[in-house]
Each structure stands twice: as C-alpha cells, then as structure tokens.
mmCIF file of C-alpha atoms and ligand atoms in Angstrom:
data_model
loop_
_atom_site.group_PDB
_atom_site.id
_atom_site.type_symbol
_atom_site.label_atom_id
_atom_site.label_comp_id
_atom_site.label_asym_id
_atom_site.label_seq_id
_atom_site.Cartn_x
_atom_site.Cartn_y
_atom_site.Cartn_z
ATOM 1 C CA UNK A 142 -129.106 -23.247 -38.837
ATOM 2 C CA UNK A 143 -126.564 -24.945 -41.031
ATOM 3 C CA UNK A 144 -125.878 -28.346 -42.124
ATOM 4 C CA UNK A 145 -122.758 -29.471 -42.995
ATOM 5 C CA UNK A 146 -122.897 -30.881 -46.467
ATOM 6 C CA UNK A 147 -122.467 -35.275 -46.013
ATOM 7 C CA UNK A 148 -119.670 -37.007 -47.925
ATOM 8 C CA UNK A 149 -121.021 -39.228 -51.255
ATOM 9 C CA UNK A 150 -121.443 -42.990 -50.257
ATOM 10 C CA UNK A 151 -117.848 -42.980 -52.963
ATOM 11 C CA UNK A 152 -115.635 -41.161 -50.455
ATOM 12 C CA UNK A 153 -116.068 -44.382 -48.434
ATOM 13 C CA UNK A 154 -114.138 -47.730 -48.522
ATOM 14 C CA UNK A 155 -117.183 -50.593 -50.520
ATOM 15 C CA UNK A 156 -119.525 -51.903 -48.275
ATOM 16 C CA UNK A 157 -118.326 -53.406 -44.931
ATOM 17 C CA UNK A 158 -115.161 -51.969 -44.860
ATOM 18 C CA UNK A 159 -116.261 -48.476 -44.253
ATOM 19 C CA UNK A 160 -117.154 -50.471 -40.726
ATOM 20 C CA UNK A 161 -115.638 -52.890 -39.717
ATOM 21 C CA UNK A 162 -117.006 -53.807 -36.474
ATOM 22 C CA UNK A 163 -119.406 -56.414 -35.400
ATOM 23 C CA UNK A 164 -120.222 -54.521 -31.910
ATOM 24 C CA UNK A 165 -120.068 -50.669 -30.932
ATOM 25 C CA UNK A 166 -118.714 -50.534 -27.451
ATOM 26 C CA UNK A 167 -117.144 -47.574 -27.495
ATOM 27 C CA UNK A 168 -115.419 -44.357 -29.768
ATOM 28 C CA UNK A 169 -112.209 -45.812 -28.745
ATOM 29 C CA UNK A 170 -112.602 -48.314 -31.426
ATOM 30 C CA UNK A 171 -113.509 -46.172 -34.214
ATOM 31 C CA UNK A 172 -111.660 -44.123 -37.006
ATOM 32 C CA UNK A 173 -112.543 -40.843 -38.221
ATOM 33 C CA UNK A 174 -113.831 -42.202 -40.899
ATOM 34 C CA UNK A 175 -115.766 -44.408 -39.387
ATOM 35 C CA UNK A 176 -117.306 -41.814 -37.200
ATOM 36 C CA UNK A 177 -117.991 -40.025 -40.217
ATOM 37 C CA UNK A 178 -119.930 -42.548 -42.051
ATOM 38 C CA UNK A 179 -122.266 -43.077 -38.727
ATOM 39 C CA UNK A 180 -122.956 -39.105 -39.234
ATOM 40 C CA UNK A 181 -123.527 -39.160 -42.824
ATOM 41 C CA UNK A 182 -125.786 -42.640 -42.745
ATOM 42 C CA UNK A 183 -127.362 -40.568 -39.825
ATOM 43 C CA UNK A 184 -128.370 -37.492 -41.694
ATOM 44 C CA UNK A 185 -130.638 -39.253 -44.363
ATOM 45 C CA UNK A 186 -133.114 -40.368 -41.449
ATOM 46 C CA UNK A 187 -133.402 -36.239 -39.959
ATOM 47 C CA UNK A 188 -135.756 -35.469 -42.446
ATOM 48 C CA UNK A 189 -137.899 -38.259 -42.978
ATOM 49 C CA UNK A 190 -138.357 -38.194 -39.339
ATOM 50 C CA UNK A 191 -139.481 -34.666 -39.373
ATOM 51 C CA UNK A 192 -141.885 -35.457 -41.997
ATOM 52 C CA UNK A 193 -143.691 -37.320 -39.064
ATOM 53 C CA UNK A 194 -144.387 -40.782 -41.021
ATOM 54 C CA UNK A 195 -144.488 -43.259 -37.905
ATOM 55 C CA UNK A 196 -142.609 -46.217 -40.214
ATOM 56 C CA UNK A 197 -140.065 -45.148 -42.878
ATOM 57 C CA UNK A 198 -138.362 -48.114 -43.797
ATOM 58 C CA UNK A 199 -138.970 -51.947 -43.512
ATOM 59 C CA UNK A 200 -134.904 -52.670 -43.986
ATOM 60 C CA UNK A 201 -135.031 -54.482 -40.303
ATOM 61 C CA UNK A 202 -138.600 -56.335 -41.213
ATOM 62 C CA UNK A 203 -138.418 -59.456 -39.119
ATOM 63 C CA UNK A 204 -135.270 -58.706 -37.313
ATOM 64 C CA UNK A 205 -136.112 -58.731 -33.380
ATOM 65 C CA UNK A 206 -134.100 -55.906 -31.617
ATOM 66 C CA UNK A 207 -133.545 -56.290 -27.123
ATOM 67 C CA UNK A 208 -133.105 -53.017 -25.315
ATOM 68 C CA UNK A 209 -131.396 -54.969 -22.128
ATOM 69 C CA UNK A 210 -131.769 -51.964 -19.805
ATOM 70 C CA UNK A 211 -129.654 -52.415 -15.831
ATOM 71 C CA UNK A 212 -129.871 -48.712 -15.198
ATOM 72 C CA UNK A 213 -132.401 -46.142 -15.692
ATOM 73 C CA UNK A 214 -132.614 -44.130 -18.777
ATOM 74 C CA UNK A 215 -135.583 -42.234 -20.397
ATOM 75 C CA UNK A 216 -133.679 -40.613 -23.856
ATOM 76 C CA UNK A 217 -131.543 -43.822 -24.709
ATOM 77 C CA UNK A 218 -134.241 -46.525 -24.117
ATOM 78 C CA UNK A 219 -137.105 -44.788 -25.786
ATOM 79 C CA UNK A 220 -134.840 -42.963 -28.889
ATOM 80 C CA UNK A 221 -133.364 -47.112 -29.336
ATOM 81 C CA UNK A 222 -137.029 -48.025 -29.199
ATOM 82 C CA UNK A 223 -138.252 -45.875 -31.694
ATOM 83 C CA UNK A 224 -135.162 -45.981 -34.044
ATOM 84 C CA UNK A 225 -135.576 -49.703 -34.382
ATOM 85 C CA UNK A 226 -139.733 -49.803 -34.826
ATOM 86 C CA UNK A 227 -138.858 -47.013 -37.311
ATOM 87 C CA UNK A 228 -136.510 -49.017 -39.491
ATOM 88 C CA UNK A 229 -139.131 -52.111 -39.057
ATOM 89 C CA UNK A 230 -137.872 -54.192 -36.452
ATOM 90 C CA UNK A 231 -139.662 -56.128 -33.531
ATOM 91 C CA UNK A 232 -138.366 -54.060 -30.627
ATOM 92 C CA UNK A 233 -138.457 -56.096 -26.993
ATOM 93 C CA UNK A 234 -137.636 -53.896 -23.711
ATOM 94 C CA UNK A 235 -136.336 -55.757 -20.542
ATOM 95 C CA UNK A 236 -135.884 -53.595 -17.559
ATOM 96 C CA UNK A 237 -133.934 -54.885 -14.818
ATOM 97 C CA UNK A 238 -136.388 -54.258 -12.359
ATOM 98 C CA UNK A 239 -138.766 -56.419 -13.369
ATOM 99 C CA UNK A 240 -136.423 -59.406 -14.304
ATOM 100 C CA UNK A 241 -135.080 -61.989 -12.880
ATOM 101 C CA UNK A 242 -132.124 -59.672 -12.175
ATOM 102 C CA UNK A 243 -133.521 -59.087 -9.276
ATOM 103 C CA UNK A 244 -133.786 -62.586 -7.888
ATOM 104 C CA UNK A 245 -130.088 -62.866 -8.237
ATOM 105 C CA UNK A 246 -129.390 -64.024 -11.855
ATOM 106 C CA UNK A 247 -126.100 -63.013 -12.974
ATOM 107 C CA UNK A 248 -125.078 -61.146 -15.713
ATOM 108 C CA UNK A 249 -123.583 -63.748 -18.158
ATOM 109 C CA UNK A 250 -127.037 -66.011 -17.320
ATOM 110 C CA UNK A 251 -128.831 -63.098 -18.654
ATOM 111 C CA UNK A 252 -127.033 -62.689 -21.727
ATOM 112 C CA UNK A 253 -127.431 -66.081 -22.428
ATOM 113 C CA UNK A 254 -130.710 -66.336 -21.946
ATOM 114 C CA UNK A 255 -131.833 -63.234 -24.548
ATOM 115 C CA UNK A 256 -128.782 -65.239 -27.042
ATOM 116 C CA UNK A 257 -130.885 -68.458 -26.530
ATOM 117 C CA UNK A 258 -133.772 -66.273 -27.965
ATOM 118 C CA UNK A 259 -132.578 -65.327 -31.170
ATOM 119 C CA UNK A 260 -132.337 -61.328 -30.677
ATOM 120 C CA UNK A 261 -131.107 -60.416 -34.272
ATOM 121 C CA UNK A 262 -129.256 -57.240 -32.034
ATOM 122 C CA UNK A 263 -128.558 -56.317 -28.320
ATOM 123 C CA UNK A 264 -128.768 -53.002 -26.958
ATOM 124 C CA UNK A 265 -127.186 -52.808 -23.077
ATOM 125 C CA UNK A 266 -127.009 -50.410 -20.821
ATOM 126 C CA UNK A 267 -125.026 -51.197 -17.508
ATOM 127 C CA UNK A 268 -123.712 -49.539 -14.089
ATOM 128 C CA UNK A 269 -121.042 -51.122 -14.538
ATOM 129 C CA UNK A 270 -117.855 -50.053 -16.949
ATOM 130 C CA UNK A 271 -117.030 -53.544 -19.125
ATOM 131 C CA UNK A 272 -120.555 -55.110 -18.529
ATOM 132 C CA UNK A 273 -121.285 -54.570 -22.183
ATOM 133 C CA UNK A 274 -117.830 -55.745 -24.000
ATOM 134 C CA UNK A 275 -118.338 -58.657 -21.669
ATOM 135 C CA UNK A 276 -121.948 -59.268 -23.166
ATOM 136 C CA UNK A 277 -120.635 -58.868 -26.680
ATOM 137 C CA UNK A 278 -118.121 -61.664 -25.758
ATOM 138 C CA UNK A 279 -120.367 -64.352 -25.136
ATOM 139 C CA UNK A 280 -123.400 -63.637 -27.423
ATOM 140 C CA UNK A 281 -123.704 -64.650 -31.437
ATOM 141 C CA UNK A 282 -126.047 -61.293 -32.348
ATOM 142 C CA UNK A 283 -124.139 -57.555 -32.277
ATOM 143 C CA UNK A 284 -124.315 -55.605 -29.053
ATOM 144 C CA UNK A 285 -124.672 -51.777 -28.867
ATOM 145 C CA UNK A 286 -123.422 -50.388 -25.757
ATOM 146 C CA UNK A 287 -125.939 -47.497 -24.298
ATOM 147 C CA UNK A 288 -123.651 -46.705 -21.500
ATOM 148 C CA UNK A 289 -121.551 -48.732 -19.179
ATOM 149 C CA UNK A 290 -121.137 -47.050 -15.732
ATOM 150 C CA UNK A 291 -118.323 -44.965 -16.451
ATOM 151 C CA UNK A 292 -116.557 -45.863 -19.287
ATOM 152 C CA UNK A 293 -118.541 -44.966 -22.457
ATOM 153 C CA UNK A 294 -121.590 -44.001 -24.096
ATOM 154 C CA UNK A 295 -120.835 -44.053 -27.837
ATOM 155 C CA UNK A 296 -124.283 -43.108 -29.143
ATOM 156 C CA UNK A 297 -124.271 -40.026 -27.286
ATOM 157 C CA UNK A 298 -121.250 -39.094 -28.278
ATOM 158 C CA UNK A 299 -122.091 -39.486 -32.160
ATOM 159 C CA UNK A 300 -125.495 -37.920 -31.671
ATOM 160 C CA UNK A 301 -123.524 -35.266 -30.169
ATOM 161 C CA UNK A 302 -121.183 -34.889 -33.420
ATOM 162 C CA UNK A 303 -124.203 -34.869 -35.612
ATOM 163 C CA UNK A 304 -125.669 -31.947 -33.651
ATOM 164 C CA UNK A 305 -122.356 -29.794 -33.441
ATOM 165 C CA UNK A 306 -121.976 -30.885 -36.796
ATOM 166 C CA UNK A 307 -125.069 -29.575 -38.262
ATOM 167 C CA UNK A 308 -125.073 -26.151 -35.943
ATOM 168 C CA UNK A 309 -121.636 -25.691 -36.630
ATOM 169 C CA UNK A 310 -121.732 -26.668 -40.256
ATOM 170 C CA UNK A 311 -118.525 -28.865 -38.979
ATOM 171 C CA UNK A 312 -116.959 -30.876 -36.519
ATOM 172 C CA UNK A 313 -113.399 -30.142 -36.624
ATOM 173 C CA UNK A 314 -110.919 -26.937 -35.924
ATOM 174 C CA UNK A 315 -113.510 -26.001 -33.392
ATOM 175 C CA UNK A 316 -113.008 -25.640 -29.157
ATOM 176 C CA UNK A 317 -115.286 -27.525 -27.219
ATOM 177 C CA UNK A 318 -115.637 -26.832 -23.460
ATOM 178 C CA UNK A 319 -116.746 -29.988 -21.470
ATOM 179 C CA UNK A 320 -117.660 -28.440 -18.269
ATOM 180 C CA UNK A 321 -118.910 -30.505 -14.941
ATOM 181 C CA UNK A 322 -118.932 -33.884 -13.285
ATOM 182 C CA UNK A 323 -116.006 -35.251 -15.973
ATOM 183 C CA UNK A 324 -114.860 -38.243 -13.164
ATOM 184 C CA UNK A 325 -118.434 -39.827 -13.550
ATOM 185 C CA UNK A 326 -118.912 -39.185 -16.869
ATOM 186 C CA UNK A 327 -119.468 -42.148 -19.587
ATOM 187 C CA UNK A 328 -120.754 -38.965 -22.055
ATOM 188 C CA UNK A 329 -117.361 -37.509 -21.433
ATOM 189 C CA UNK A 330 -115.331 -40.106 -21.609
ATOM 190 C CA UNK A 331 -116.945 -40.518 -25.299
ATOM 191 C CA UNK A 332 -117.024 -36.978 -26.388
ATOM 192 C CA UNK A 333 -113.604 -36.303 -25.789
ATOM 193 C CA UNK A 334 -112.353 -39.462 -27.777
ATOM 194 C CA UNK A 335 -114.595 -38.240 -31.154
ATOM 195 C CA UNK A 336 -114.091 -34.909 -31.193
ATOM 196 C CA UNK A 337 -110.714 -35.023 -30.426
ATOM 197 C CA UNK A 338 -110.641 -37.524 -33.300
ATOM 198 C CA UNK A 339 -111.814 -35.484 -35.288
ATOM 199 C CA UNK A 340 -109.698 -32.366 -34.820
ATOM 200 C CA UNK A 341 -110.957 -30.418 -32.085
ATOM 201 C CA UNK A 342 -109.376 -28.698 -29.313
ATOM 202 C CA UNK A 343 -111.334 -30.260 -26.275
ATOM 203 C CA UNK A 344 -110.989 -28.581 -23.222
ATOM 204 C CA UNK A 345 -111.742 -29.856 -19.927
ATOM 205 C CA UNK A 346 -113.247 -27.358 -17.050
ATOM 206 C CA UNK A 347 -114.375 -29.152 -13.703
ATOM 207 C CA UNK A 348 -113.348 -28.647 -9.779
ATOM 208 C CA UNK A 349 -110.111 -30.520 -9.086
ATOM 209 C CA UNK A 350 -112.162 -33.233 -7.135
ATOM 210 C CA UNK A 351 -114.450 -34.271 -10.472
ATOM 211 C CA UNK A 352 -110.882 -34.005 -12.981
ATOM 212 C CA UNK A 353 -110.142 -37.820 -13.576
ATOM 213 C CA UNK A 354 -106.632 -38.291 -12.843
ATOM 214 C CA UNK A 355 -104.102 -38.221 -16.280
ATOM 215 C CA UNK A 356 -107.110 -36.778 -18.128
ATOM 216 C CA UNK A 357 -104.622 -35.028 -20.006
ATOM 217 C CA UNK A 358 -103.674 -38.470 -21.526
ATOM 218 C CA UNK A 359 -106.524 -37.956 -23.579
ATOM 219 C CA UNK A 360 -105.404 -34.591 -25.678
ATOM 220 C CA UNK A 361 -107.338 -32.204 -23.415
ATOM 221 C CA UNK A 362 -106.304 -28.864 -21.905
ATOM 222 C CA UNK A 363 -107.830 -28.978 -18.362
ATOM 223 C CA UNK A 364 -109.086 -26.118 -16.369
ATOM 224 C CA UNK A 365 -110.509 -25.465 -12.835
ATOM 225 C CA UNK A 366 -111.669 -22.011 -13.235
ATOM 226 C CA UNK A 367 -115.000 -21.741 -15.464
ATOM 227 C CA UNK A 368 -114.868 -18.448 -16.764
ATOM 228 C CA UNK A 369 -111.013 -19.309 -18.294
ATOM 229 C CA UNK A 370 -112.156 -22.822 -19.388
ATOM 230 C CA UNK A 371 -115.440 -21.434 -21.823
ATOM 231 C CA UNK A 372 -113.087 -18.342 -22.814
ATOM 232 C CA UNK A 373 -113.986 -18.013 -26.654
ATOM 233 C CA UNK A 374 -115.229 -21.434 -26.937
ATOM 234 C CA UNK A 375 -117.799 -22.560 -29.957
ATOM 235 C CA UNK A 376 -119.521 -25.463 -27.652
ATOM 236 C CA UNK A 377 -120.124 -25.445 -24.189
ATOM 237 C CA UNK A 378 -120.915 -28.864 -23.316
ATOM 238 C CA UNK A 379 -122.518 -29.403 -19.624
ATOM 239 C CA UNK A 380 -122.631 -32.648 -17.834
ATOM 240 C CA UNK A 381 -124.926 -33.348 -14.947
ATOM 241 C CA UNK A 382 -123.298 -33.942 -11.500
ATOM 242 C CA UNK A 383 -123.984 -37.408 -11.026
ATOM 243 C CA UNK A 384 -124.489 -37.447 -7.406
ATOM 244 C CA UNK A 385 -126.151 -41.052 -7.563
ATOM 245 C CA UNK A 386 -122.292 -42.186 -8.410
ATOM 246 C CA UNK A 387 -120.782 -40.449 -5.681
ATOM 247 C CA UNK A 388 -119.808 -42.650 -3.015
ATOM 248 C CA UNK A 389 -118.278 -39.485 -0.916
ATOM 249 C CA UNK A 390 -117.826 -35.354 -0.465
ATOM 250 C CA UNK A 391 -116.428 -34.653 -3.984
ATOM 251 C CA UNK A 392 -118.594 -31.018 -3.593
ATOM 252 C CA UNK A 393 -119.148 -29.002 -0.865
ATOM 253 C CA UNK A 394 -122.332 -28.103 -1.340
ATOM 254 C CA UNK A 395 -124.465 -28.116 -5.116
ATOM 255 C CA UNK A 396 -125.114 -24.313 -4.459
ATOM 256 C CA UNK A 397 -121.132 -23.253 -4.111
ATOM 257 C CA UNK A 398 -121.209 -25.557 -7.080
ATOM 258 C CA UNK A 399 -123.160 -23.587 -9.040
ATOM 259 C CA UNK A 400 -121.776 -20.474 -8.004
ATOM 260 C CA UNK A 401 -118.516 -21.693 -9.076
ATOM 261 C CA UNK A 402 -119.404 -24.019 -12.197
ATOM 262 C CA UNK A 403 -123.342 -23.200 -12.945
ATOM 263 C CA UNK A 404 -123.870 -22.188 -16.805
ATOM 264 C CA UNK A 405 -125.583 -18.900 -16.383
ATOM 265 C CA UNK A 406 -126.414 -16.307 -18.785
ATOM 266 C CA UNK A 407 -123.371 -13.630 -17.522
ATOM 267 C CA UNK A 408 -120.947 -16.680 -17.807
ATOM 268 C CA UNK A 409 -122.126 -17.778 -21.200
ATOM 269 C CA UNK A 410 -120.763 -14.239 -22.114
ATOM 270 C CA UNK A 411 -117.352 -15.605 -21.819
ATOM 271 C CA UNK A 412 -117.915 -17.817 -24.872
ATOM 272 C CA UNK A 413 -117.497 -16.980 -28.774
ATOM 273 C CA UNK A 414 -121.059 -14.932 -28.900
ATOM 274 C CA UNK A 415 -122.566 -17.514 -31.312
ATOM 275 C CA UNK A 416 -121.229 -20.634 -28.963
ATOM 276 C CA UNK A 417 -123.906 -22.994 -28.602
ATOM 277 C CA UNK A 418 -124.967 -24.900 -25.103
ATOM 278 C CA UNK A 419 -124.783 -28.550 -25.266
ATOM 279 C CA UNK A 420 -126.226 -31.262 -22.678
ATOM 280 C CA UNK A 421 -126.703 -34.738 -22.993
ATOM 281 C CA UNK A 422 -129.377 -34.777 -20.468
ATOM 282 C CA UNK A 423 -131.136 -35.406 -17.809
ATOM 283 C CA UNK A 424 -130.434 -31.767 -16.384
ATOM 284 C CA UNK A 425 -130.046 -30.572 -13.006
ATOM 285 C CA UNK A 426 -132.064 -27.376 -13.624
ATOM 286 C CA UNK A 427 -129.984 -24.307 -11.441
ATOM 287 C CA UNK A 428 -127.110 -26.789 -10.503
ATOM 288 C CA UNK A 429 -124.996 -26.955 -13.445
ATOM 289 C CA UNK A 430 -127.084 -24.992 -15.682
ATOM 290 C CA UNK A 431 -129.596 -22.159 -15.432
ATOM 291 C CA UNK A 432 -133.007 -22.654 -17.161
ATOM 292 C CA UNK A 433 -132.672 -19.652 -18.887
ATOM 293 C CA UNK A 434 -129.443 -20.809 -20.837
ATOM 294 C CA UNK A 435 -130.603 -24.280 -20.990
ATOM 295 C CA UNK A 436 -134.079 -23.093 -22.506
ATOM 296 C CA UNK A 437 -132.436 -20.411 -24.780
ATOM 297 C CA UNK A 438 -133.937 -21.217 -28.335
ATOM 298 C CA UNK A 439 -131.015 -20.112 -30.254
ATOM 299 C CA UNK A 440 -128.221 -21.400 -28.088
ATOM 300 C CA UNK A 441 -129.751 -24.302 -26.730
ATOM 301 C CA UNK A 442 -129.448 -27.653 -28.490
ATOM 302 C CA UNK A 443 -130.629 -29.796 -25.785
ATOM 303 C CA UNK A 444 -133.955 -30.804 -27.538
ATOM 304 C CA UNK A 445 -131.823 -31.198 -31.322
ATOM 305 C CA UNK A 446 -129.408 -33.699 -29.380
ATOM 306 C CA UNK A 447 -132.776 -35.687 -28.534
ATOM 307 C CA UNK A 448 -133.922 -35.368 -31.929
ATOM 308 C CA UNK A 449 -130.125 -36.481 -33.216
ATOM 309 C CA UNK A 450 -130.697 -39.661 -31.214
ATOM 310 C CA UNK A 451 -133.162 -41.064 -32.919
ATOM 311 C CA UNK A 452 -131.372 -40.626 -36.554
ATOM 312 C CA UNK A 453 -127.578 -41.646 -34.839
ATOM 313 C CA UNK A 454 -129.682 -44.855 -33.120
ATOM 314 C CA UNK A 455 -131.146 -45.845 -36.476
ATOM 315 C CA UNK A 456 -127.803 -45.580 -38.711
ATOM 316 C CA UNK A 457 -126.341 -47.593 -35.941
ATOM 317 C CA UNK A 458 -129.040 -50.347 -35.957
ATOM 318 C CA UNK A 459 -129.035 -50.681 -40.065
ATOM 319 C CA UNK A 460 -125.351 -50.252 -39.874
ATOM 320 C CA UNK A 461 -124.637 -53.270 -37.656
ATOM 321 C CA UNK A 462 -127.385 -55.426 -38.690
ATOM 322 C CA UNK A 463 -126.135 -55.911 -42.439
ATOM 323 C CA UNK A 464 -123.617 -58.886 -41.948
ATOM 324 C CA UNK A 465 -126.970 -60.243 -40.198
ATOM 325 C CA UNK A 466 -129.319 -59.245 -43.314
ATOM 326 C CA UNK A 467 -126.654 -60.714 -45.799
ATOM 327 C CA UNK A 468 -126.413 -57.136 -47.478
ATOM 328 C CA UNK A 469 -123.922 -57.328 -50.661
ATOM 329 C CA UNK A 470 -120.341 -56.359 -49.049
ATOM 330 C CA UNK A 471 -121.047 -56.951 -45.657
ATOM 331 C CA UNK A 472 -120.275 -60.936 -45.968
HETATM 332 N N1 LIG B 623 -128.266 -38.863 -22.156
HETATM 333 C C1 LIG B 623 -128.725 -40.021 -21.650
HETATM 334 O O1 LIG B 623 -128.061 -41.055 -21.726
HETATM 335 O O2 LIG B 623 -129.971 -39.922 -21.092
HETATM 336 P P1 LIG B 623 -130.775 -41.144 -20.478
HETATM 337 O O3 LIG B 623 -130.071 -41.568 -19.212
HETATM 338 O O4 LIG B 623 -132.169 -40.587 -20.197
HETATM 339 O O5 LIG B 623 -130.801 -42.262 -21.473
#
C-alpha cells in the first residue's frame, strides 16, 4: 500500500486561515487547500489509532460533542462517536426515534433546545437537503453536516480522498468512475465536488433514470453503459441504490439492474488492472456489487474507508473546535 507523503504544517496559510469556516456543510465550500489540510490533519490520527490506545488525546477535554441523528446511520454515528471520545470529548447521541421528534417538535425547536444546552459542537444528520445549513443558522456552537437527504455528505467525501489518497499515493490526475444510484446520492454529490477539485477526471456511469439532470454542470463525463464508463479507470466508486428514496419505477427490476450495472469480477476487468473498488457503504450485496469484488482484499477498500472515518471525523472535530478552545490563530 502507499501513502502519499502529507504537506509540512508551513505549506499552509498560520493558524485559522488554512480554514476558515465556522461550520462544514458541504465540499462546495471548501478550497483545495482546504481539503488538503483536513487530509493531512487526518493522517496523524491513522496510526495512533492502529496502535489500539482507546484515548489518544485530551485536546477536546471538557468540550461536550451532540450527534443529532434524523435518519439512520451505523458508520457515521458510531465513527463521530468514537472520533470525539478519542480526542477527549463528552460525546451525547440523540436519535430521532426516541425524541421528542416524534411527538411533533419541529426542527428549529430542536436545535434550540441542544443550543440552550451548551453543546461545544453539533453533528446532524437529516432526510432532508438544507436541514443542516438551516441548523448552523440558528445555533452559537459549529455544526458538522453527516448527510442531508440529498445534497451532501462532506465527511464521506474527505474520508474518501484520504483513502484514494493513501492507495493511490495521490488524489489528483487520476479517473474516478462513480457508478450507481447518482440522483439519490448525498456521497455523490460530495465526491464529485472534491475530487474534481482536486484534479480528477470524474466520470459518471448510471441508467438514464438515476443521471441527475445537468450533472454535467458539475465537470463530469456521464455514461449509461458500464463497461464504457469503468474503461481504464483507477477508482471504481459504487453507490447503493437507495430504494428507501425512491418515490417511483426509476428500475425495472434490481436483478436487470445488476445485470446491467452490478460490479462483478468480469466487469472489474474493464478497469486499469490495479483499479481499486470503492463504497461508502451500507452495500446491497449482488445488487450493485458482487461479494466477491466487494470482499476482494487487494481491491477492496470498503473496510479502509471505515477505518478513514474515524481519522477524517477527528481532524474535523479538533479542526472546528479551536475558535471554541481559544487555540493561538484561531481568534
Ligand atoms: N456511508 C454512510 O454514511 O453510512 P451510514 O449511513 O451507515 O452512516
């Protein structure tokens, strides 16, 4: 495996203007260079978190970190959760579910009510696209968006960068194949704006009824055939088909979808022979991709991306929680 070398903490501009922002709601706000300086902050935590030690910093001691959680997750909540205990921090989980969401309590009336409790930082995850910008709007403490229904999901998307990144040993001049349900996609939406930030050719492969319309807007090359779309590409990205978003017959069945879009081992083929297969998770297992490609240990990075999570989610915590913790620069 290699790992792209990180740029010294003196490429960057001094403290908080190598980030400037007081939320992250999406890649759309970012620079390269901002993106950059997530990865690099990033990298430092892989290791110690491979050496196992359960508590590797005490930098957010005392801070008290909400995971504000309207839709179900399993890799976002738990990596947030375990990036903030890691760095220190009192870490608070509210699940929808069980709140008073579910007598009727709006959105706003939430936010308020976890501002009114001090949280030193908000993590949100919503079904709906805006939900989290309109959080960040009305609270005092900064927000991290962990996916708003179909509009972005910027932690994956740097986790993702990390993890092409360190395969790769870079994250530009490459192709990248982002093959599936694009119109649902928040990952997507995300991916496409870093890494075509950062100097990739991003190519878009799904049927015509899961293309978002003007996608090309974005600086992709589209495709509908998925042997063309993966031709000689380093990254073959799959996304899951999101049927729970589906409010109609985008597919005519999942098994002509397969046939037609599945990741299988004789398709792989068409891809530069040391491509690696991406996936943000959770998987459809023999819908979009076959076990045998998604379990592939040299291929695979489905189970690095997780592991990229948990570094991306603590950068991201420390990073927006100096102006909090009066850190020299970050006034
Ligand atoms: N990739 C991702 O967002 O997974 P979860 O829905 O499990 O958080």
């Amino acid at each position: 495996m290699t790992i792209a070398k990180t740029r010294p903490v003196s490429d960057y501009p001094p403290g908080g203007d190598a980030f400037r922002h007081r939320h992250l709601i999406g890649i759309a706000q970012l620079t390269p260079w901002e993106i950059s300086y997530v990865l690099d902050a990033a990298e430092q935590w892989v290791d110690l978190n491979r050496a196992g030690a359960a508590k590797h910093d005490d930098a957010l001691a005392g801070l008290t970190i909400i995971n504000a959680f309207f839709e179900n997750s399993t890799r976002t909540l738990l990596s947030f959760e375990i990036a903030g205990k890691r760095l220190g921090a009192d870490v608070v989980n509210m699940h929808a579910a069980q709140s008073s969401v579910k007598k009727g309590e709006t959105l706003i009336d939430t936010a308020m009510t976890l501002n009114a409790m001090r949280a030193d930082a908000l993590v949100i995850r919503h079904q709906s696209s805006g939900a989290v910008q309109l959080i960040a709007d009305k609270v005092d403490c900064p927000v991290l968006n962990a996916g708003d229904g179909r509009h972005e999901h910027p932690t994956q998307a740097l986790l993702d960068a990390l993890t092409i990144r360190r395969r790769k040993g870079k994250v530009e001049g490459l192709t990248i194949a982002i093959c599936g349900d694009v119109l649902h996609s928040r990952v997507a939406r995300s991916n496409i704006l870093a890494l075509t930030l950062l100097g990739n050719e991003v190519r878009v492969v799904a049927p015509p009824t899961l293309t978002p319309p003007a996608i090309e807007r974005m600086h992709v090359t589209t495709f509908t055939d998925m042997n063309e779309g993966i031709r000689d590409a380093d990254v073959v990205m799959m996304l899951r088909l999101q049927n729970e978003r589906m409010d109609g017959a985008y597919l005519p069945s999942a098994r002509e979808y397969h046939a037609l879009y599945g990741l299988t081992p004789k398709r792989l083929e068409k891809a530069k022979p040391d491509a690696i297969v991406m996936h943000p998770g959770p998987m459809n297992r023999g819908v979009e991709i076959d076990s045998s490609v998604a379990d592939d240990p040299v291929r695979s990075t489905i189970t690095e991306q997780v592991e990229m999570g948990v570094a991306v989610r603590m950068a991201c915590l420390d990073i927006l929680t100096r102006r909090k913790r009066k850190i020299p620069g970050w006034a």
